[in-house]
CSV table of N, CA and C in Angstrom, one decimal:
chain,number,residue,atom,x,y,z
D,1,UNK,N,64.1,97.6,117.1
D,1,UNK,CA,64.5,97.7,118.5
D,1,UNK,C,65.1,96.4,119.0
D,2,UNK,N,64.7,95.2,118.5
D,2,UNK,CA,65.2,94.0,119.0
D,2,UNK,C,66.5,93.6,118.2
D,3,UNK,N,67.4,92.9,118.9
D,3,UNK,CA,68.6,92.5,118.3
D,3,UNK,C,68.4,91.7,117.0
D,4,UNK,N,67.3,90.9,117.0
D,4,UNK,CA,67.0,90.1,115.8
D,4,UNK,C,66.9,90.9,114.5
D,5,UNK,N,66.6,92.2,114.6
D,5,UNK,CA,66.4,93.0,113.4
D,5,UNK,C,67.8,93.2,112.7
D,6,UNK,N,68.9,92.9,113.4
D,6,UNK,CA,70.2,93.0,112.7
D,6,UNK,C,70.5,91.9,111.7
D,7,UNK,N,69.6,90.9,111.7
D,7,UNK,CA,69.8,89.8,110.7
D,7,UNK,C,69.8,90.3,109.3
D,8,UNK,N,69.1,91.4,109.0
D,8,UNK,CA,69.0,91.9,107.6
D,8,UNK,C,70.4,92.4,107.2
D,9,UNK,N,71.1,93.1,108.0
D,9,UNK,CA,72.4,93.6,107.8
D,9,UNK,C,73.4,92.5,107.7
D,10,UNK,N,73.3,91.6,108.7
D,10,UNK,CA,74.3,90.5,108.7
D,10,UNK,C,74.1,89.6,107.4
D,11,UNK,N,72.9,89.3,107.1
D,11,UNK,CA,72.7,88.5,105.9
D,11,UNK,C,73.1,89.2,104.6
D,12,UNK,N,73.0,90.5,104.6
D,12,UNK,CA,73.5,91.3,103.4
D,12,UNK,C,75.0,91.0,103.3
D,13,UNK,N,75.8,91.0,104.4
D,13,UNK,CA,77.2,90.7,104.3
D,13,UNK,C,77.5,89.3,103.8
D,14,UNK,N,76.5,88.4,104.1
D,14,UNK,CA,76.7,87.0,103.7
D,14,UNK,C,76.2,86.7,102.3
D,15,UNK,N,75.7,87.8,101.6
D,15,UNK,CA,75.3,87.6,100.2
D,15,UNK,C,73.8,87.4,100.1
D,16,UNK,N,73.0,87.7,101.1
D,16,UNK,CA,71.5,87.6,101.0
D,16,UNK,C,70.9,88.9,101.1
D,17,UNK,N,70.4,89.4,100.0
D,17,UNK,CA,69.7,90.8,100.0
D,17,UNK,C,68.3,90.6,100.4
D,18,UNK,N,67.8,91.4,101.4
D,18,UNK,CA,66.4,91.3,101.8
D,18,UNK,C,65.7,92.5,101.3
D,19,UNK,N,64.6,92.3,100.6
D,19,UNK,CA,63.7,93.3,100.1
D,19,UNK,C,62.3,93.1,100.6
D,20,UNK,N,61.9,94.0,101.5
D,20,UNK,CA,60.5,93.9,102.0
D,20,UNK,C,59.5,94.5,101.0
D,21,UNK,N,58.5,93.6,100.8
D,21,UNK,CA,57.5,94.0,99.8
D,21,UNK,C,56.1,93.8,100.5
D,22,UNK,N,55.1,94.4,99.9
D,22,UNK,CA,53.8,94.2,100.4
D,22,UNK,C,53.5,92.7,100.5
D,23,UNK,N,53.1,92.2,101.6
D,23,UNK,CA,52.8,90.8,101.8
D,23,UNK,C,53.9,89.8,102.0
D,24,UNK,N,55.1,90.4,102.1
D,24,UNK,CA,56.2,89.4,102.2
D,24,UNK,C,57.6,90.0,102.1
D,25,UNK,N,58.5,89.1,102.0
D,25,UNK,CA,60.0,89.4,101.9
D,25,UNK,C,60.6,88.6,100.8
D,26,UNK,N,61.4,89.3,100.0
D,26,UNK,CA,62.1,88.6,98.9
D,26,UNK,C,63.5,88.6,99.2
D,27,UNK,N,64.1,87.4,99.2
D,27,UNK,CA,65.5,87.2,99.4
D,27,UNK,C,66.2,86.9,98.1
D,28,UNK,N,67.3,87.6,97.8
D,28,UNK,CA,68.0,87.5,96.6
D,28,UNK,C,69.5,87.2,96.9
D,29,UNK,N,70.0,86.2,96.2
D,29,UNK,CA,71.4,85.9,96.4
D,29,UNK,C,72.3,86.9,95.6
D,30,UNK,N,73.4,87.4,96.3
D,30,UNK,CA,74.3,88.3,95.7
D,30,UNK,C,75.7,87.9,96.2
D,31,UNK,N,76.7,88.6,95.8
D,31,UNK,CA,78.1,88.3,96.2
D,31,UNK,C,78.3,88.5,97.7
D,32,UNK,N,79.1,87.6,98.3
D,32,UNK,CA,79.4,87.8,99.7
D,32,UNK,C,80.3,89.0,99.8
D,33,UNK,N,80.0,89.8,100.8
D,33,UNK,CA,80.9,91.0,101.0
D,33,UNK,C,82.0,90.6,101.9
D,34,UNK,N,83.0,91.4,102.0
D,34,UNK,CA,84.2,91.1,102.9
D,34,UNK,C,83.8,90.7,104.3
D,35,UNK,N,84.2,89.4,104.6
D,35,UNK,CA,83.9,88.9,105.9
D,35,UNK,C,85.2,88.6,106.7
D,36,UNK,N,85.2,89.0,107.9
D,36,UNK,CA,86.3,88.7,108.8
D,36,UNK,C,85.8,88.4,110.1
D,37,UNK,N,85.0,89.3,110.7
D,37,UNK,CA,84.5,89.1,112.1
D,37,UNK,C,83.1,89.6,112.2
D,38,UNK,N,82.3,88.8,112.9
D,38,UNK,CA,81.0,89.3,113.3
D,38,UNK,C,81.0,89.5,114.8
D,39,UNK,N,80.5,90.6,115.3
D,39,UNK,CA,80.4,90.9,116.7
D,39,UNK,C,78.9,90.8,117.1
D,40,UNK,N,78.6,89.8,117.9
D,40,UNK,CA,77.3,89.5,118.3
D,40,UNK,C,76.9,90.1,119.7
D,41,UNK,N,77.7,91.1,120.2
D,41,UNK,CA,77.5,91.6,121.5
D,41,UNK,C,76.0,92.1,121.7
D,42,UNK,N,75.5,92.8,120.6
D,42,UNK,CA,74.1,93.3,120.7
D,42,UNK,C,73.1,92.4,120.2
D,43,UNK,N,73.5,91.2,119.7
D,43,UNK,CA,72.5,90.3,119.1
D,43,UNK,C,72.9,88.8,119.2
D,44,UNK,N,73.3,88.4,120.4
D,44,UNK,CA,73.9,87.0,120.5
D,44,UNK,C,73.0,85.9,120.0
D,45,UNK,N,71.7,86.1,120.1
D,45,UNK,CA,70.8,85.1,119.7
D,45,UNK,C,70.8,84.8,118.2
D,46,UNK,N,71.4,85.6,117.4
D,46,UNK,CA,71.6,85.4,116.0
D,46,UNK,C,72.8,84.6,115.6
D,47,UNK,N,73.7,84.4,116.5
D,47,UNK,CA,74.9,83.7,116.2
D,47,UNK,C,74.7,82.3,115.7
D,48,UNK,N,73.8,81.6,116.2
D,48,UNK,CA,73.5,80.2,115.7
D,48,UNK,C,73.2,80.2,114.2
D,49,UNK,N,72.2,81.0,113.9
D,49,UNK,CA,71.8,81.0,112.5
D,49,UNK,C,72.9,81.5,111.6
D,50,UNK,N,73.7,82.5,112.0
D,50,UNK,CA,74.8,83.0,111.2
D,50,UNK,C,75.9,81.9,111.0
D,51,UNK,N,76.1,81.2,112.1
D,51,UNK,CA,77.1,80.1,112.1
D,51,UNK,C,76.7,79.0,111.1
D,52,UNK,N,75.5,78.6,111.1
D,52,UNK,CA,75.0,77.6,110.2
D,52,UNK,C,75.1,78.1,108.8
D,53,UNK,N,74.7,79.4,108.5
D,53,UNK,CA,74.8,79.9,107.2
D,53,UNK,C,76.2,80.0,106.7
D,54,UNK,N,77.1,80.5,107.5
D,54,UNK,CA,78.6,80.5,107.1
D,54,UNK,C,79.1,79.1,106.8
D,55,UNK,N,78.7,78.2,107.6
D,55,UNK,CA,79.2,76.8,107.4
D,55,UNK,C,78.8,76.2,106.1
D,56,UNK,N,77.6,76.6,105.7
D,56,UNK,CA,77.1,75.9,104.4
D,56,UNK,C,77.5,76.7,103.2
D,57,UNK,N,77.9,78.0,103.3
D,57,UNK,CA,78.3,78.8,102.2
D,57,UNK,C,79.8,78.8,102.1
D,58,UNK,N,80.5,78.1,103.0
D,58,UNK,CA,82.0,78.0,102.9
D,58,UNK,C,82.7,79.2,103.4
D,59,UNK,N,82.2,80.0,104.3
D,59,UNK,CA,82.9,81.1,104.8
D,59,UNK,C,83.5,80.9,106.2
D,60,UNK,N,84.8,81.0,106.3
D,60,UNK,CA,85.5,80.9,107.6
D,60,UNK,C,85.4,82.3,108.2
D,61,UNK,N,84.9,82.5,109.4
D,61,UNK,CA,84.6,83.8,110.0
D,61,UNK,C,84.9,83.7,111.5
D,62,UNK,N,85.3,84.8,112.1
D,62,UNK,CA,85.5,84.9,113.5
D,62,UNK,C,84.3,85.5,114.1
D,63,UNK,N,83.9,85.0,115.3
D,63,UNK,CA,82.7,85.5,116.0
D,63,UNK,C,83.2,86.0,117.4
D,64,UNK,N,82.7,87.1,117.7
D,64,UNK,CA,82.9,87.6,119.1
D,64,UNK,C,81.5,88.0,119.7
D,65,UNK,N,81.5,88.3,121.0
D,65,UNK,CA,80.3,88.7,121.7
D,65,UNK,C,79.4,87.5,122.0
D,66,UNK,N,79.9,86.3,122.1
D,66,UNK,CA,79.1,85.1,122.3
D,66,UNK,C,79.0,84.7,123.8
D,67,UNK,N,79.6,85.5,124.7
D,67,UNK,CA,79.7,85.1,126.1
D,67,UNK,C,78.4,84.7,126.7
D,68,UNK,N,77.3,85.4,126.4
D,68,UNK,CA,76.0,85.0,127.1
D,68,UNK,C,75.3,83.8,126.5
D,69,UNK,N,75.9,83.2,125.5
D,69,UNK,CA,75.2,82.0,124.9
D,69,UNK,C,75.4,80.8,125.8
D,70,UNK,N,76.3,80.8,126.7
D,70,UNK,CA,76.5,79.7,127.6
D,70,UNK,C,75.4,79.6,128.6
D,71,UNK,N,74.7,80.7,128.8
D,71,UNK,CA,73.7,80.7,129.9
D,71,UNK,C,72.3,81.0,129.4
D,72,UNK,N,72.0,80.5,128.2
D,72,UNK,CA,70.6,80.7,127.6
D,72,UNK,C,69.8,79.4,128.0
D,73,UNK,N,68.8,79.1,127.2
D,73,UNK,CA,68.0,77.9,127.5
D,73,UNK,C,68.9,76.6,127.6
D,74,UNK,N,70.0,76.6,126.9
D,74,UNK,CA,71.0,75.6,127.0
D,74,UNK,C,72.4,76.3,126.8
D,75,UNK,N,73.4,75.6,126.9
D,75,UNK,CA,74.7,76.1,126.5
D,75,UNK,C,74.8,76.1,125.0
D,76,UNK,N,74.4,77.2,124.4
D,76,UNK,CA,74.3,77.3,123.0
D,76,UNK,C,75.6,77.1,122.2
D,77,UNK,N,76.7,77.5,122.8
D,77,UNK,CA,78.0,77.2,122.2
D,77,UNK,C,78.3,75.8,122.1
D,78,UNK,N,78.1,75.0,123.2
D,78,UNK,CA,78.3,73.6,123.2
D,78,UNK,C,77.3,72.9,122.2
D,79,UNK,N,76.1,73.3,122.3
D,79,UNK,CA,75.0,72.7,121.4
D,79,UNK,C,75.4,73.0,119.9
D,80,UNK,N,75.8,74.2,119.6
D,80,UNK,CA,76.1,74.5,118.2
D,80,UNK,C,77.3,73.7,117.8
D,81,UNK,N,78.3,73.6,118.6
D,81,UNK,CA,79.5,72.8,118.2
D,81,UNK,C,79.1,71.4,117.9
D,82,UNK,N,78.2,70.8,118.7
D,82,UNK,CA,77.8,69.4,118.5
D,82,UNK,C,77.0,69.2,117.2
D,83,UNK,N,76.1,70.2,116.9
D,83,UNK,CA,75.3,70.0,115.8
D,83,UNK,C,76.0,70.4,114.5
D,84,UNK,N,76.9,71.4,114.5
D,84,UNK,CA,77.7,71.7,113.3
D,84,UNK,C,78.5,70.5,112.9
D,85,UNK,N,79.0,69.8,113.9
D,85,UNK,CA,79.9,68.7,113.6
D,85,UNK,C,79.2,67.6,112.8
D,86,UNK,N,77.9,67.6,112.9
D,86,UNK,CA,77.1,66.5,112.2
D,86,UNK,C,77.2,66.7,110.6
D,87,UNK,N,77.6,67.9,110.2
D,87,UNK,CA,77.8,68.0,108.7
D,87,UNK,C,79.2,68.6,108.4
D,88,UNK,N,80.1,68.4,109.3
D,88,UNK,CA,81.5,68.6,109.1
D,88,UNK,C,82.0,70.0,109.3
D,89,UNK,N,81.2,70.9,110.0
D,89,UNK,CA,81.6,72.2,110.3
D,89,UNK,C,82.1,72.3,111.8
D,90,UNK,N,82.8,73.3,112.1
D,90,UNK,CA,83.3,73.4,113.5
D,90,UNK,C,83.2,74.9,114.0
D,91,UNK,N,83.0,75.0,115.3
D,91,UNK,CA,83.1,76.3,115.9
D,91,UNK,C,84.2,76.2,117.0
D,92,UNK,N,85.4,76.7,116.7
D,92,UNK,CA,86.5,76.5,117.5
D,92,UNK,C,86.7,77.8,118.4
D,93,UNK,N,86.9,77.5,119.7
D,93,UNK,CA,87.1,78.6,120.7
D,93,UNK,C,88.6,78.9,120.8
D,94,UNK,N,88.9,80.2,120.5
D,94,UNK,CA,90.3,80.6,120.6
D,94,UNK,C,90.5,81.4,121.9
D,95,UNK,N,91.5,82.2,121.9
D,95,UNK,CA,91.8,83.1,123.0
D,95,UNK,C,90.9,84.3,123.0
D,96,UNK,N,90.8,85.0,124.1
D,96,UNK,CA,90.0,86.2,124.3
D,96,UNK,C,88.5,86.0,123.8
D,97,UNK,N,88.0,84.8,124.0
D,97,UNK,CA,86.6,84.6,123.6
D,97,UNK,C,86.2,84.9,122.1
D,98,UNK,N,87.2,84.6,121.3
D,98,UNK,CA,87.0,84.7,119.8
D,98,UNK,C,86.8,83.3,119.3
D,99,UNK,N,85.7,83.1,118.6
D,99,UNK,CA,85.4,81.8,118.0
D,99,UNK,C,85.6,81.8,116.5
D,100,UNK,N,86.1,80.8,116.0
D,100,UNK,CA,86.3,80.7,114.5
D,100,UNK,C,85.4,79.6,114.0
D,101,UNK,N,84.6,80.0,113.0
D,101,UNK,CA,83.7,79.1,112.3
D,101,UNK,C,84.5,78.5,111.1
D,102,UNK,N,84.6,77.2,111.1
D,102,UNK,CA,85.3,76.5,110.1
D,102,UNK,C,84.2,75.8,109.3
D,103,UNK,N,84.0,76.2,108.0
D,103,UNK,CA,82.9,75.7,107.2
D,103,UNK,C,83.0,74.2,106.9
D,104,UNK,N,81.9,73.7,106.5
D,104,UNK,CA,81.8,72.3,106.0
D,104,UNK,C,82.4,72.2,104.6
D,105,UNK,N,83.0,71.1,104.3
D,105,UNK,CA,83.6,70.9,103.0
D,105,UNK,C,82.8,69.8,102.2
D,106,UNK,N,81.9,69.1,102.9
D,106,UNK,CA,81.1,68.1,102.3
D,106,UNK,C,79.8,68.0,103.0
D,107,UNK,N,78.8,67.5,102.4
D,107,UNK,CA,77.4,67.5,103.0
D,107,UNK,C,76.8,66.1,103.0
D,108,UNK,N,76.4,65.6,104.2
D,108,UNK,CA,75.7,64.3,104.2
D,108,UNK,C,74.3,64.4,103.5
D,109,UNK,N,73.7,63.3,103.2
D,109,UNK,CA,72.4,63.3,102.6
D,109,UNK,C,71.3,63.7,103.6
D,110,UNK,N,71.6,63.6,104.8
D,110,UNK,CA,70.6,64.0,105.9
D,110,UNK,C,71.3,64.4,107.1
D,111,UNK,N,70.7,65.3,107.9
D,111,UNK,CA,71.3,65.7,109.1
D,111,UNK,C,70.2,65.8,110.2
D,112,UNK,N,70.4,65.1,111.3
D,112,UNK,CA,69.4,65.1,112.4
D,112,UNK,C,69.9,66.1,113.4
D,113,UNK,N,69.1,67.1,113.7
D,113,UNK,CA,69.5,68.2,114.7
D,113,UNK,C,68.7,68.0,116.0
D,114,UNK,N,69.5,67.9,117.0
D,114,UNK,CA,69.0,67.9,118.4
D,114,UNK,C,68.8,69.3,118.9
D,115,UNK,N,67.6,69.6,119.5
D,115,UNK,CA,67.3,71.0,119.9
D,115,UNK,C,67.7,71.4,121.3
D,116,UNK,N,68.0,70.4,122.1
D,116,UNK,CA,68.4,70.7,123.5
D,116,UNK,C,67.4,71.5,124.2
D,117,UNK,N,66.1,71.3,123.9
D,117,UNK,CA,65.0,72.0,124.4
D,117,UNK,C,65.1,73.6,124.2
D,118,UNK,N,65.7,74.0,123.1
D,118,UNK,CA,66.0,75.4,122.8
D,118,UNK,C,65.4,75.7,121.4
D,119,UNK,N,64.4,76.6,121.5
D,119,UNK,CA,63.7,77.1,120.2
D,119,UNK,C,64.7,77.6,119.2
D,120,UNK,N,65.7,78.3,119.6
D,120,UNK,CA,66.7,78.9,118.7
D,120,UNK,C,67.5,77.8,118.0
D,121,UNK,N,67.7,76.7,118.6
D,121,UNK,CA,68.5,75.6,118.0
D,121,UNK,C,67.7,75.0,116.8
D,122,UNK,N,66.4,74.9,117.0
D,122,UNK,CA,65.5,74.3,115.9
D,122,UNK,C,65.5,75.3,114.7
D,123,UNK,N,65.3,76.6,115.0
D,123,UNK,CA,65.2,77.5,113.9
D,123,UNK,C,66.5,77.9,113.2
D,124,UNK,N,67.6,77.8,114.0
D,124,UNK,CA,68.9,78.2,113.4
D,124,UNK,C,69.4,77.3,112.3
D,125,UNK,N,69.0,76.1,112.3
D,125,UNK,CA,69.5,75.1,111.4
D,125,UNK,C,68.6,75.1,110.1
D,126,UNK,N,67.7,75.9,109.9
D,126,UNK,CA,66.9,75.9,108.7
D,126,UNK,C,67.6,76.3,107.5
D,127,UNK,N,68.6,77.2,107.5
D,127,UNK,CA,69.4,77.4,106.3
D,127,UNK,C,70.0,76.1,105.7
D,128,UNK,N,70.3,75.2,106.6
D,128,UNK,CA,70.9,73.9,106.2
D,128,UNK,C,70.0,73.2,105.2
D,129,UNK,N,68.7,73.4,105.3
D,129,UNK,CA,67.7,72.7,104.4
D,129,UNK,C,67.9,73.1,102.9
D,130,UNK,N,68.7,74.1,102.6
D,130,UNK,CA,69.0,74.4,101.2
D,130,UNK,C,70.1,73.5,100.7
D,131,UNK,N,70.7,72.7,101.5
D,131,UNK,CA,71.8,71.9,101.1
D,131,UNK,C,71.5,70.4,101.3
D,132,UNK,N,70.7,70.0,102.3
D,132,UNK,CA,70.5,68.6,102.6
D,132,UNK,C,69.1,68.5,103.3
D,133,UNK,N,68.7,67.3,103.5
D,133,UNK,CA,67.5,67.0,104.2
D,133,UNK,C,67.8,67.2,105.7
D,134,UNK,N,66.9,67.9,106.4
D,134,UNK,CA,67.1,68.2,107.8
D,134,UNK,C,66.0,67.7,108.6
D,135,UNK,N,66.3,66.9,109.7
D,135,UNK,CA,65.3,66.4,110.6
D,135,UNK,C,65.5,67.1,111.9
D,136,UNK,N,64.5,67.8,112.4
D,136,UNK,CA,64.6,68.5,113.7
D,136,UNK,C,64.0,67.6,114.8
D,137,UNK,N,64.7,67.2,115.8
D,137,UNK,CA,64.2,66.5,116.9
D,137,UNK,C,63.4,67.5,117.8
D,138,UNK,N,62.3,67.1,118.2
D,138,UNK,CA,61.4,68.0,119.1
D,138,UNK,C,61.1,69.3,118.4
D,139,UNK,N,60.4,69.2,117.2
D,139,UNK,CA,60.1,70.4,116.5
D,139,UNK,C,59.1,71.4,117.2
D,140,UNK,N,58.4,70.8,118.2
D,140,UNK,CA,57.5,71.7,118.9
D,140,UNK,C,58.2,72.7,119.8
D,141,UNK,N,59.4,72.6,120.0
D,141,UNK,CA,60.2,73.5,120.8
D,141,UNK,C,60.1,75.0,120.3
D,142,UNK,N,59.8,75.2,119.0
D,142,UNK,CA,59.6,76.5,118.5
D,142,UNK,C,58.4,77.3,119.0
D,143,UNK,N,57.5,76.5,119.6
D,143,UNK,CA,56.2,77.1,120.1
D,143,UNK,C,56.5,78.2,121.2
D,144,UNK,N,57.7,78.2,121.8
D,144,UNK,CA,58.1,79.2,122.8
D,144,UNK,C,58.1,80.6,122.2
D,145,UNK,N,58.6,80.7,121.0
D,145,UNK,CA,58.7,82.1,120.5
D,145,UNK,C,58.1,82.3,119.1
D,146,UNK,N,57.8,81.2,118.4
D,146,UNK,CA,57.3,81.3,117.0
D,146,UNK,C,56.5,80.1,116.7
D,147,UNK,N,55.3,80.1,117.2
D,147,UNK,CA,54.4,78.9,117.0
D,147,UNK,C,54.1,78.6,115.5
D,148,UNK,N,54.1,79.6,114.7
D,148,UNK,CA,53.8,79.4,113.2
D,148,UNK,C,55.1,79.1,112.4
D,149,UNK,N,56.2,78.9,113.0
D,149,UNK,CA,57.4,78.8,112.3
D,149,UNK,C,57.4,77.7,111.2
D,150,UNK,N,56.9,76.5,111.5
D,150,UNK,CA,56.9,75.4,110.5
D,150,UNK,C,55.9,75.7,109.4
D,151,UNK,N,54.8,76.3,109.8
D,151,UNK,CA,53.8,76.7,108.8
D,151,UNK,C,54.4,77.7,107.8
D,152,UNK,N,55.0,78.7,108.4
D,152,UNK,CA,55.7,79.7,107.5
D,152,UNK,C,56.8,79.2,106.7
D,153,UNK,N,57.5,78.2,107.2
D,153,UNK,CA,58.6,77.6,106.5
D,153,UNK,C,58.1,76.9,105.3
D,154,UNK,N,57.0,76.3,105.4
D,154,UNK,CA,56.4,75.6,104.2
D,154,UNK,C,56.1,76.5,103.1
D,155,UNK,N,55.9,77.8,103.3
D,155,UNK,CA,55.6,78.8,102.3
D,155,UNK,C,56.8,79.2,101.5
D,156,UNK,N,58.0,78.9,101.9
D,156,UNK,CA,59.2,79.3,101.2
D,156,UNK,C,59.3,78.6,99.9
D,157,UNK,N,59.7,79.3,98.9
D,157,UNK,CA,59.9,78.7,97.6
D,157,UNK,C,61.4,78.6,97.4
D,158,UNK,N,61.9,77.4,97.7
D,158,UNK,CA,63.3,77.1,97.6
D,158,UNK,C,63.6,76.1,96.4
């Protein structure tokens, strides 16, 4: 029922197959399916995580449906643009509210992510930890929506 449930379908297009099993979830890498545009009208809160994922897997993609991100806990478009730039990626605003994600071509040894007092900013940058060391400023911000986030993150086998 929640927009967040669409992440399974979106990640499938990005080459991450989700298989729900008793006691957990298994993620398997597969080929990236044809990517051109993601419409986030029904799930704008997922745009940050998808942008980070596209940036680190080298996928240039257009995003639409981001209008409401400017009026969330922070201006998430501005915040995302600032933090993506820290590892060489860009989210460029074009005409008709279409944004283009330009992926990173190189990766620093460490990236420090500012959260802007926004729980989604902290959680959205976790895919980046598969490529480099990530330091989240104000990690307690996740307590708003997912107090066990860091504990659950430690359980991942990466």
